Every structure is written in C-alpha cells, then in structure tokens.
Coordinates of C-alpha atoms in Angstrom, one line a residue:
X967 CA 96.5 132.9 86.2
X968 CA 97.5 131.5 89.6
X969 CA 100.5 129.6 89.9
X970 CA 99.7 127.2 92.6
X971 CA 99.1 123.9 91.3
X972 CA 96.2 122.8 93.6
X973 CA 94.7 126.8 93.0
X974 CA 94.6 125.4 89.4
X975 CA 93.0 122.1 89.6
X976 CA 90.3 123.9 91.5
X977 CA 89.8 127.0 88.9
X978 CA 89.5 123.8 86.3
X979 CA 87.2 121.7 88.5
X980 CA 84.6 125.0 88.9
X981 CA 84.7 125.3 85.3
X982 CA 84.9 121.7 84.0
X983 CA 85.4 121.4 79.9
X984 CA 82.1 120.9 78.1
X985 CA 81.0 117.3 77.5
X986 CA 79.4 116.2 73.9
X987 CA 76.0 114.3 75.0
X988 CA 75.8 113.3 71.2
X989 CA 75.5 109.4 71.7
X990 CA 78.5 107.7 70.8
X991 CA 80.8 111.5 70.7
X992 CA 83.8 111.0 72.5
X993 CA 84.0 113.5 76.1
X994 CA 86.4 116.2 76.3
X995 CA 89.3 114.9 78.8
X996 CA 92.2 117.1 80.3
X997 CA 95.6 116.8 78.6
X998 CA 97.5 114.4 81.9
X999 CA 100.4 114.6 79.9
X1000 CA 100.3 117.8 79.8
X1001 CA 99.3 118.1 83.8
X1002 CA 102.1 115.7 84.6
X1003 CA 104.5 118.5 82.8
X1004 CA 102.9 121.7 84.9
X1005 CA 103.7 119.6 87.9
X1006 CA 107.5 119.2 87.6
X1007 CA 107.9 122.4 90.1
X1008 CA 105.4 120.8 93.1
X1009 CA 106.9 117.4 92.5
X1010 CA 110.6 118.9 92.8
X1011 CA 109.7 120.7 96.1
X1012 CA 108.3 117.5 97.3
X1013 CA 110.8 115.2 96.9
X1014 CA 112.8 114.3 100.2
X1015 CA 116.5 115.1 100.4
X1016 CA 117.7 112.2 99.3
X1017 CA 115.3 111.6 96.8
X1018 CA 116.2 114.3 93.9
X1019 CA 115.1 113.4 90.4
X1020 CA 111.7 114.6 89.7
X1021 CA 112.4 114.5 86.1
X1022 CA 112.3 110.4 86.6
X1023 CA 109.2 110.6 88.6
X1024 CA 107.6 112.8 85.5
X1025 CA 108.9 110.0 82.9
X1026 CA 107.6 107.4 85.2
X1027 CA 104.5 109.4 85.1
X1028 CA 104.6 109.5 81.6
X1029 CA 105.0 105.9 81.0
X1030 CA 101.9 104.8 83.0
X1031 CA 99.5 107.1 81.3
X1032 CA 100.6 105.0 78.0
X1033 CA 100.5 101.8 79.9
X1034 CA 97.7 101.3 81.9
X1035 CA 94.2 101.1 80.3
X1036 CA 91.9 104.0 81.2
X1037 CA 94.7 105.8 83.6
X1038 CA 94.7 108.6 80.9
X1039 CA 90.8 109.1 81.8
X1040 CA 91.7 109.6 85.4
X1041 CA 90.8 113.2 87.2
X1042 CA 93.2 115.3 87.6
X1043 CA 92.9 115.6 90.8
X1044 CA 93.4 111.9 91.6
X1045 CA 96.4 111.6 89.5
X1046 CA 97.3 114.7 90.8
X1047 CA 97.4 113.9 94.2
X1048 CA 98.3 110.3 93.8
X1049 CA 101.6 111.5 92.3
X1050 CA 102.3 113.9 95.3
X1051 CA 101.7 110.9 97.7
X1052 CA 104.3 109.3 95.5
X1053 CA 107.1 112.5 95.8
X1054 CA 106.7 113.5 98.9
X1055 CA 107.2 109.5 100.4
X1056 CA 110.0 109.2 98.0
X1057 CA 108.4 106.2 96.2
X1058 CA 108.4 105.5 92.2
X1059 CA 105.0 105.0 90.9
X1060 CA 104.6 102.3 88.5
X1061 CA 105.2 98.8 88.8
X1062 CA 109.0 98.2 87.7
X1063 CA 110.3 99.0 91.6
X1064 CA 107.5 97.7 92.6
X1065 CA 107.2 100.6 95.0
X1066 CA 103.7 102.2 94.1
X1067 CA 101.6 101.6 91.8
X1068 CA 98.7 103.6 90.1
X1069 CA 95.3 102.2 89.8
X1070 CA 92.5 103.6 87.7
X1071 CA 88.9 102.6 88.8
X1072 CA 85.5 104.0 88.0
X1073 CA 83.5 105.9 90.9
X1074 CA 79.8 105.6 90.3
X1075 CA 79.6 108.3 92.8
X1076 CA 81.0 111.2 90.2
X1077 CA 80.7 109.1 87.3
X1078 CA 84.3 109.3 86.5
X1079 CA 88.0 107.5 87.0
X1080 CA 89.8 108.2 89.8
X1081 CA 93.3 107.1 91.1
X1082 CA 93.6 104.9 94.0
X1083 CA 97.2 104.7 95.4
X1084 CA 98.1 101.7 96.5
X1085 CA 101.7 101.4 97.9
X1086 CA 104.2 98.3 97.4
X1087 CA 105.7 95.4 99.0
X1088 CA 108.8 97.5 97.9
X1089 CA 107.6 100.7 99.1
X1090 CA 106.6 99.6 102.5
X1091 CA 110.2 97.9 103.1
X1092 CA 112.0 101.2 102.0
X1093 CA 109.7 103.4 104.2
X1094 CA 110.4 100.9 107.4
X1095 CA 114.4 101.7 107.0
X1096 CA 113.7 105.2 107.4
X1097 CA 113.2 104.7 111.0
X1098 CA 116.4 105.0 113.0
X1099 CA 115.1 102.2 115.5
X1100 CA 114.8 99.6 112.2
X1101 CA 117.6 96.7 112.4
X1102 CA 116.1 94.1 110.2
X1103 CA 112.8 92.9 108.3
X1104 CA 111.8 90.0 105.8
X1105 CA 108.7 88.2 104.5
X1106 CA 108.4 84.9 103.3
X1107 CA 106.3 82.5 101.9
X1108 CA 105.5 79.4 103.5
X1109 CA 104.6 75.7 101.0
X1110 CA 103.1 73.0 102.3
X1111 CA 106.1 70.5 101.9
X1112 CA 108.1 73.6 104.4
X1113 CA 109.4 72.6 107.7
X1114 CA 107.7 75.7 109.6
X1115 CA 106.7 75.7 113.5
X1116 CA 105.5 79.0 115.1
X1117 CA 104.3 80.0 118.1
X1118 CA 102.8 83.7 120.1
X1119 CA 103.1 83.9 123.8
X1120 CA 105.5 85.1 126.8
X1121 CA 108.6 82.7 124.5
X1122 CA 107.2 83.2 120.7
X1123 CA 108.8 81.0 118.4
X1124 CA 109.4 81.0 114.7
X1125 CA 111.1 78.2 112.5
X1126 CA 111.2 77.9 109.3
X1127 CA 113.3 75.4 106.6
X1128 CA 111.8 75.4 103.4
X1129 CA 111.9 72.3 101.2
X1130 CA 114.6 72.2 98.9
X1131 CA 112.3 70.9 96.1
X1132 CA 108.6 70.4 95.4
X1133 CA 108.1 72.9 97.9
X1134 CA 104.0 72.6 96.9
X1135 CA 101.2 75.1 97.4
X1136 CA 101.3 78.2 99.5
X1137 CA 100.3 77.9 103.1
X1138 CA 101.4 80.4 104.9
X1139 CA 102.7 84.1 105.1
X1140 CA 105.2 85.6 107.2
X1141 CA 106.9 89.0 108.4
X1142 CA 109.7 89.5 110.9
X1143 CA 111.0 93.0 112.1
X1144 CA 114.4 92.8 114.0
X1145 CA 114.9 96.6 116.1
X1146 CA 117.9 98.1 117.0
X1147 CA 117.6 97.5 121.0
X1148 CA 117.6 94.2 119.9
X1149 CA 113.8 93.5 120.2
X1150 CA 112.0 91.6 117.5
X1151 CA 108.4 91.0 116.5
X1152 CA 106.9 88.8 114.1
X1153 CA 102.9 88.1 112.6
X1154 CA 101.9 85.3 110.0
X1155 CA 99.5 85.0 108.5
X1156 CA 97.5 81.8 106.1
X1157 CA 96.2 82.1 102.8
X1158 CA 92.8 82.4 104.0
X1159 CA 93.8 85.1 106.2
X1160 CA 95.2 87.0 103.4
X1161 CA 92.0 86.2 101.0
X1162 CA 89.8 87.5 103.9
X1163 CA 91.9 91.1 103.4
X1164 CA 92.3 90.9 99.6
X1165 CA 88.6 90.8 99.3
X1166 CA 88.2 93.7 100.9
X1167 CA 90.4 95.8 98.7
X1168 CA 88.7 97.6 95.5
X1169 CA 91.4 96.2 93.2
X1170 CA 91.5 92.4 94.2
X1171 CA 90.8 91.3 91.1
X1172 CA 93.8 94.0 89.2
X1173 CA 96.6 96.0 89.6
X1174 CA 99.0 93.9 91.8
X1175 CA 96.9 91.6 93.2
X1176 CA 96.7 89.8 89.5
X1177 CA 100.0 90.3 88.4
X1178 CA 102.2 89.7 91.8
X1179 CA 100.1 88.2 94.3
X1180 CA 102.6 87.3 96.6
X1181 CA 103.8 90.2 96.6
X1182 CA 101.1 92.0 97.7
X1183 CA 100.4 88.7 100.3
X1184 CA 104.1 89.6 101.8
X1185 CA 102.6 93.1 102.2
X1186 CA 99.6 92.7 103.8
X1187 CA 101.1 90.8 106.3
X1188 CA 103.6 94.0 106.9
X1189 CA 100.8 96.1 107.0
X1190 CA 99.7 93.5 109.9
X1191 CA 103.4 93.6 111.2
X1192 CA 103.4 97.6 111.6
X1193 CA 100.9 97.8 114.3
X1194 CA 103.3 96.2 116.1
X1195 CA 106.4 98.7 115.1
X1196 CA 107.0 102.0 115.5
X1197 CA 106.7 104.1 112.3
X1198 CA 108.2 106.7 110.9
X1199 CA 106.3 109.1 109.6
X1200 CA 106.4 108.4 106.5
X1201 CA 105.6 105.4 107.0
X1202 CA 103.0 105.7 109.1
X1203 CA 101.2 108.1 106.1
X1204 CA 102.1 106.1 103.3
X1205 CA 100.0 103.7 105.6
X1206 CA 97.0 106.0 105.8
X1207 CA 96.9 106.6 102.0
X1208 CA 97.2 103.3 101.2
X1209 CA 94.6 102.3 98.3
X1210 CA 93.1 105.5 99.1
X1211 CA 92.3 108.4 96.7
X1212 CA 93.7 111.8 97.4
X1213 CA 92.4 115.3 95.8
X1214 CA 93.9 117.8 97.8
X1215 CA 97.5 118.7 95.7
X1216 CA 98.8 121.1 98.4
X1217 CA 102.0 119.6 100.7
X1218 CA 99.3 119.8 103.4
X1219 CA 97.3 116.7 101.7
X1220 CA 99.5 114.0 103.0
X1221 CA 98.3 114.4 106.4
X1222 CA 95.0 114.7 105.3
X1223 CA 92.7 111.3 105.2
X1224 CA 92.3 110.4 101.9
X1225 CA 89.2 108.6 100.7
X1226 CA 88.1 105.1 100.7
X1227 CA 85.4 104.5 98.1
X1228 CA 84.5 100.4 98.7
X1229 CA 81.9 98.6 96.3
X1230 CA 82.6 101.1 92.9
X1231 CA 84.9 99.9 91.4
X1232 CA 83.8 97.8 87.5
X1233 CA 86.0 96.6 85.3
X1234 CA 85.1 98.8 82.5
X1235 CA 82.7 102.1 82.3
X1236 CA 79.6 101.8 81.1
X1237 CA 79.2 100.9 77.3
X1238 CA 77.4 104.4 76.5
X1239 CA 80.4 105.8 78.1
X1240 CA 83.4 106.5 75.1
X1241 CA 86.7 107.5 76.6
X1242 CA 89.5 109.1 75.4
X1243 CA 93.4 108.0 75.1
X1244 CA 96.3 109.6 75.6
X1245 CA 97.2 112.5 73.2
X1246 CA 100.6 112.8 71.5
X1247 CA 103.3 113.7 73.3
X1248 CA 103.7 117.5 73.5
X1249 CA 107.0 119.1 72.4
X1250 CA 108.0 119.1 75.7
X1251 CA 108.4 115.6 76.1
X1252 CA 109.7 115.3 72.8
X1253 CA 113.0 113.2 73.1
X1254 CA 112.3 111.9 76.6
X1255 CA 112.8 108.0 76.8
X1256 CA 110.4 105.5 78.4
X1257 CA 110.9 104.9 82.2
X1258 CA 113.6 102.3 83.0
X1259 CA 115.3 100.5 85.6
X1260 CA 117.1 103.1 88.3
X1261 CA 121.0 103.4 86.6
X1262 CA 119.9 102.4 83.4
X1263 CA 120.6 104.1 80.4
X1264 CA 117.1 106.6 79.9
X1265 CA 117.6 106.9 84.0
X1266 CA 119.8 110.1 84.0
X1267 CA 120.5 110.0 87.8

C-alpha cells in the first residue's frame, strides 16, 4: 500500500466504494474522521516553522466534521486538500479564529459535496504581516451618523470620526495598509459595492457571509486593498485559493489553480439523495477534547 497520501486518495478515487441504488438506502461514504487521522504526517510536514501543532489542526478538523451540516459528506479530496491549503498557510480552519473556514456545497457537476476554502478576515490580516515591507493595516466600518470624508488623487485623503452613539446603518467599508518605507494605500468601498461581490460568491447566502457579514465585508475590501500591496507569498496563494476547491493533496497543489465552480451550489442535495453522518469516533481519537480557543485548556500548545 503506498504511503503517499495523495497516491492514496487517487488508488480510492479509481476504485470508488460501491453505492446502494436501493431507493431510500443510505450511500457508502469514506470514514473523514478517519482520513483526517492518516493525514497527521502530511499536515505536520506542512506546517510553517512557526506554526507547529498539527495535532490542533487535526482536532480542529475533527470538530468541523461534527459541526457543520453535510461537511462529513464531503470528498476526500476536497477536504483533503482544503486542509493542506489550511497547514501549509499556517491558518486554523473553522470559524473560532476566524481564520479559514470550511464550506461544504453540492457540485451538480459530480453529483457530490465538495469543500470550498474560503479564507478569513483573520487569515488575510495574519498573512499580510508575513511580509517584511508590512507596517500597519485596519478595516472599518463606516454608519451613516460617521463623520467620514475621503478622497483618491495625486493628495488622497481619508478621515474618519465615528459617532459616539446611534452610529445608524452601515454605509461604508474601509481598508488602510501603512508600509515600512513609510508609504500608505487605502480602498473603500459601499455596501453596494460589497453586495455587487458577495453575489458573486457560491456561499453568499452561508458560511460567513450569514453569520459575520462584516466580517467578511472588512475582507473583501482587503482583497480589493492587496492589488495595491505587495504580497508575500503566502499571501498572494491563500489569495488564489480563496473560495476555491483544491484536489491535488501533494505540497505542489498550493501553487496549482484550484477550481472555481459558480452557479452549483443548493442548499440541500436532492431529496432522493440520503447522506450519511459522521461515524463514532475511532479509538484513535478516543480522549481527544473539542477544538478550543488557542491557550485554552484542550489547546496543548
């Protein structure tokens, strides 16, 4: 049996596990739990330097399959390669960082779930301090009731006072990047600016986009921010695999393109469709606490 993990996924893809076709039987899925534990070695070797707990990442891991609906059903390709995005940027997945976040949606295309990436408010932050030219960045929100003047041009200007009360409804986002040869850029963007980009993404109506939508408003305009920057290079791929779907688990699939299925996303599979849940925990895993907050006490870093 090889031990490469992506030599694997492939042997398992070729010979797929048989599905019932009995109406209403429920499809044979692949143990994720159990992938999530085979991949401990490649997620080690991925990690960055100063990124060396892939034992968290594997709990974190863990914790999603239990906690996001249909994630469990997920390729294991996707999730696969969706986690090695994850190690080898240095960026938790799952929401409690607020650094990645993995998203389940169903691809008409191969009639199955896949795992699109999207990266974080968070995670785009941490990957712009990697650079050794990066002095300073923010985002803000801008309401109505705000004092906020800005300007583009040979003398750009940006003010803003926010209202000490009854601020009122969003108007307005913002992003500032300070460097370290004392250059600074700045973008901002409205609300309908941001709406015209949400719309566009396959999980603007989940995911983050429901739950922390300004949030993922401070990230978009970022995103808009960075073409203006230089990137590291992580940065610059955690970029590219933004909301994408990657299937290639070797190192080498970070710089490769991941893909960008629009228009196939529904909100559940088809009714005839029955899905599986996660199985027990394996002994493996026995003992191993939820995912927490980094220092706390299931942390073990």
């Amino acid at each position: 049996m090889s031990t490469n993990l992506a030599e694997r996924v492939a042997a398992r893809r070729s010979h797929p596990p048989a599905r019932q076709t009995t109406r209403g039987a429920v499809a044979q899925q692949p143990n994720l739990v159990q992938f999530v534990q085979s991949m401990r070695g490649e997620i080690a070797r991925a990690l960055p330097a100063h990124v060396a707990n892939p034992e968290r990442i594997a709990r974190i891991a863990l914790t999603e399959l239990r906690r996001v609906e249909h994630l469990a059903e997920c390729t294991q390709e996707s999730f696969g390669g969706a986690l090695m995005t994850c190690a080898q940027l240095g960026l938790e997945p799952g929401g409690a960082l607020g650094e990645a976040y993995l998203l389940p949606f169903w691809n008409k295309r191969v009639r199955a779930y896949e795992v699109q990436l999207v990266i974080g408010y968070q995670g785009m932050i941490r990957l712009f301090w990697q650079h050794p030219a990066a002095a300073g960045l923010a985002a803000h929100t801008v309401y109505e009731n705000d004092d906020f003047e800005f300007e583009y041009g040979l003398d750009p200007v940006l003010r803003h006072k926010p209202a000490r009360s009854d601020r009122g409804r969003p108007t307005d986002y913002y992003a500032v990047a300070k460097m370290a040869n004392g250059g600074s850029a700045f973008v901002v963007m409205s609300v309908e600016d941001v709406e015209v980009i949400r719309q566009r993404s396959k999980s603007r109506d989940s995911g983050p986009w429901s739950t922390d939508y300004d949030a993922m408003a401070r990230k978009t305009v970022i995103r808009q921010l960075f073409k203006l920057l230089p990137k590291s290079p992580e940065l610059a791929r955690a970029v590219a695999h933004d909301e994408g779907v990657r299937r290639d688990l070797s190192p080498e699939g970070l710089d490769t393109p991941p893909d960008y299925i629009e228009g196939e996303v529904v909100e559940q599979a088809p009714a005839d469709e029955q899905h599986a849940t996660v199985e027990d925990v394996p002994a493996e895993f026995a003992g191993w606490p939820e995912a927490t907050e980094p220092g706390g006490a299931a942390d073990g870093s």
